[in-house]
């Protein structure tokens, strides 16, 4: 299991144990972390699982793919390190990852 810290807009931290091979989105949903809507169920079709990563984490994971990029472009709150949590698989290398949640999902 991999530890992930989801940080709400107000600073509330939710540390969860995430199952490797599943997505960050599912880790949040499985652990009742507020702030991830996941309206499309993880199909990269809505962008309601938007998160912001640290610069280091973003660099390590790489940029979004083409479909993810299109979904992120629809979000007015997009940051330079924005990703969709449904597109990030949990691995041992993510242990200790800090994920910032936006104030609202669009």
CSV table of C-alpha atoms in Angstrom, one decimal:
chain,number,residue,atom,x,y,z
A,1,UNK,CA,0.0,0.0,0.0
A,2,UNK,CA,1.1,3.5,-0.8
A,3,UNK,CA,0.4,6.5,1.5
A,4,UNK,CA,-1.1,9.6,-0.3
A,5,UNK,CA,-1.9,12.9,1.3
A,6,UNK,CA,-4.9,14.7,-0.2
A,7,UNK,CA,-5.0,18.3,1.0
A,8,UNK,CA,-8.3,20.2,0.7
A,9,UNK,CA,-8.4,23.8,-0.3
A,10,UNK,CA,-8.9,24.8,3.4
A,11,UNK,CA,-5.7,22.9,4.4
A,12,UNK,CA,-7.5,19.8,5.8
A,13,UNK,CA,-5.3,16.8,5.2
A,14,UNK,CA,-6.6,13.3,4.5
A,15,UNK,CA,-3.8,10.7,4.6
A,16,UNK,CA,-4.9,7.4,2.9
A,17,UNK,CA,-3.5,4.0,2.1
A,18,UNK,CA,-3.9,3.6,-1.6
A,19,UNK,CA,-3.8,0.3,-3.4
A,20,UNK,CA,-1.1,0.0,-6.1
A,21,UNK,CA,-2.4,-0.3,-9.6
A,22,UNK,CA,-5.5,1.7,-9.0
A,23,UNK,CA,-5.8,5.4,-9.7
A,24,UNK,CA,-5.4,8.4,-7.3
A,25,UNK,CA,-9.1,9.1,-8.0
A,26,UNK,CA,-10.1,5.7,-6.7
A,27,UNK,CA,-7.9,6.1,-3.7
A,28,UNK,CA,-9.7,9.3,-2.8
A,29,UNK,CA,-13.2,7.9,-3.5
A,30,UNK,CA,-12.5,4.6,-1.6
A,31,UNK,CA,-11.4,6.6,1.4
A,32,UNK,CA,-14.2,9.2,1.3
A,33,UNK,CA,-11.9,12.1,0.6
A,34,UNK,CA,-14.1,15.2,-0.2
A,35,UNK,CA,-13.3,17.3,-3.2
A,36,UNK,CA,-13.1,14.6,-5.9
A,37,UNK,CA,-16.4,14.3,-7.7
A,38,UNK,CA,-15.4,11.8,-10.5
A,39,UNK,CA,-18.6,12.3,-12.4
A,40,UNK,CA,-17.5,10.1,-15.3
A,41,UNK,CA,-16.2,7.3,-13.1
A,42,UNK,CA,-12.6,7.7,-14.2
A,43,UNK,CA,-13.0,7.6,-18.0
A,44,UNK,CA,-11.1,10.9,-18.5
A,45,UNK,CA,-14.3,12.5,-19.8
A,46,UNK,CA,-15.2,15.2,-17.3
A,47,UNK,CA,-12.2,16.7,-15.4
A,48,UNK,CA,-14.1,16.5,-12.0
A,49,UNK,CA,-11.1,14.7,-10.4
A,50,UNK,CA,-8.7,17.6,-11.0
A,51,UNK,CA,-5.8,17.8,-8.6
A,52,UNK,CA,-2.6,19.9,-8.4
A,53,UNK,CA,0.7,18.2,-7.8
A,54,UNK,CA,4.0,19.6,-6.5
A,55,UNK,CA,6.5,20.6,-9.1
A,56,UNK,CA,8.6,17.5,-8.3
A,57,UNK,CA,5.7,15.1,-8.5
A,58,UNK,CA,4.5,16.6,-11.8
A,59,UNK,CA,8.0,16.3,-13.3
A,60,UNK,CA,8.3,12.7,-12.1
A,61,UNK,CA,4.9,11.7,-13.5
A,62,UNK,CA,5.2,13.6,-16.7
A,63,UNK,CA,2.7,15.8,-18.5
A,64,UNK,CA,-0.9,14.8,-19.3
A,65,UNK,CA,-1.7,12.8,-22.3
A,66,UNK,CA,-3.7,14.3,-25.2
A,67,UNK,CA,-7.2,13.4,-23.9
A,68,UNK,CA,-6.4,14.5,-20.4
A,69,UNK,CA,-4.9,17.7,-21.8
A,70,UNK,CA,-8.2,18.4,-23.6
A,71,UNK,CA,-10.2,17.9,-20.4
A,72,UNK,CA,-7.9,20.1,-18.3
A,73,UNK,CA,-8.2,22.9,-20.9
A,74,UNK,CA,-11.9,23.2,-20.0
A,75,UNK,CA,-11.0,24.0,-16.3
A,76,UNK,CA,-10.6,27.7,-15.5
A,77,UNK,CA,-8.7,26.7,-12.3
A,78,UNK,CA,-6.0,24.8,-14.1
A,79,UNK,CA,-2.5,25.3,-12.8
A,80,UNK,CA,0.9,24.4,-14.4
A,81,UNK,CA,0.9,21.2,-12.4
A,82,UNK,CA,-2.7,20.2,-12.8
A,83,UNK,CA,-3.5,16.6,-13.6
A,84,UNK,CA,-6.6,14.4,-13.5
A,85,UNK,CA,-6.4,12.0,-10.7
A,86,UNK,CA,-8.1,9.3,-12.7
A,87,UNK,CA,-5.1,9.2,-15.0
A,88,UNK,CA,-2.5,8.7,-12.3
A,89,UNK,CA,-1.9,5.1,-11.3
A,90,UNK,CA,-0.7,4.5,-7.8
A,91,UNK,CA,2.7,2.9,-7.5
A,92,UNK,CA,5.3,2.5,-4.7
A,93,UNK,CA,7.1,5.5,-6.1
A,94,UNK,CA,4.2,7.7,-5.1
A,95,UNK,CA,4.5,6.9,-1.4
A,96,UNK,CA,4.2,10.1,0.5
A,97,UNK,CA,2.8,12.1,-2.4
A,98,UNK,CA,1.0,15.3,-1.5
A,99,UNK,CA,-2.0,16.1,-3.7
A,100,UNK,CA,-3.7,19.5,-3.5
A,101,UNK,CA,-7.4,19.6,-4.2
A,102,UNK,CA,-9.1,22.6,-5.8
A,103,UNK,CA,-11.7,24.6,-4.0
A,104,UNK,CA,-14.3,23.5,-6.6
A,105,UNK,CA,-14.5,20.9,-9.3
A,106,UNK,CA,-15.8,22.2,-12.7
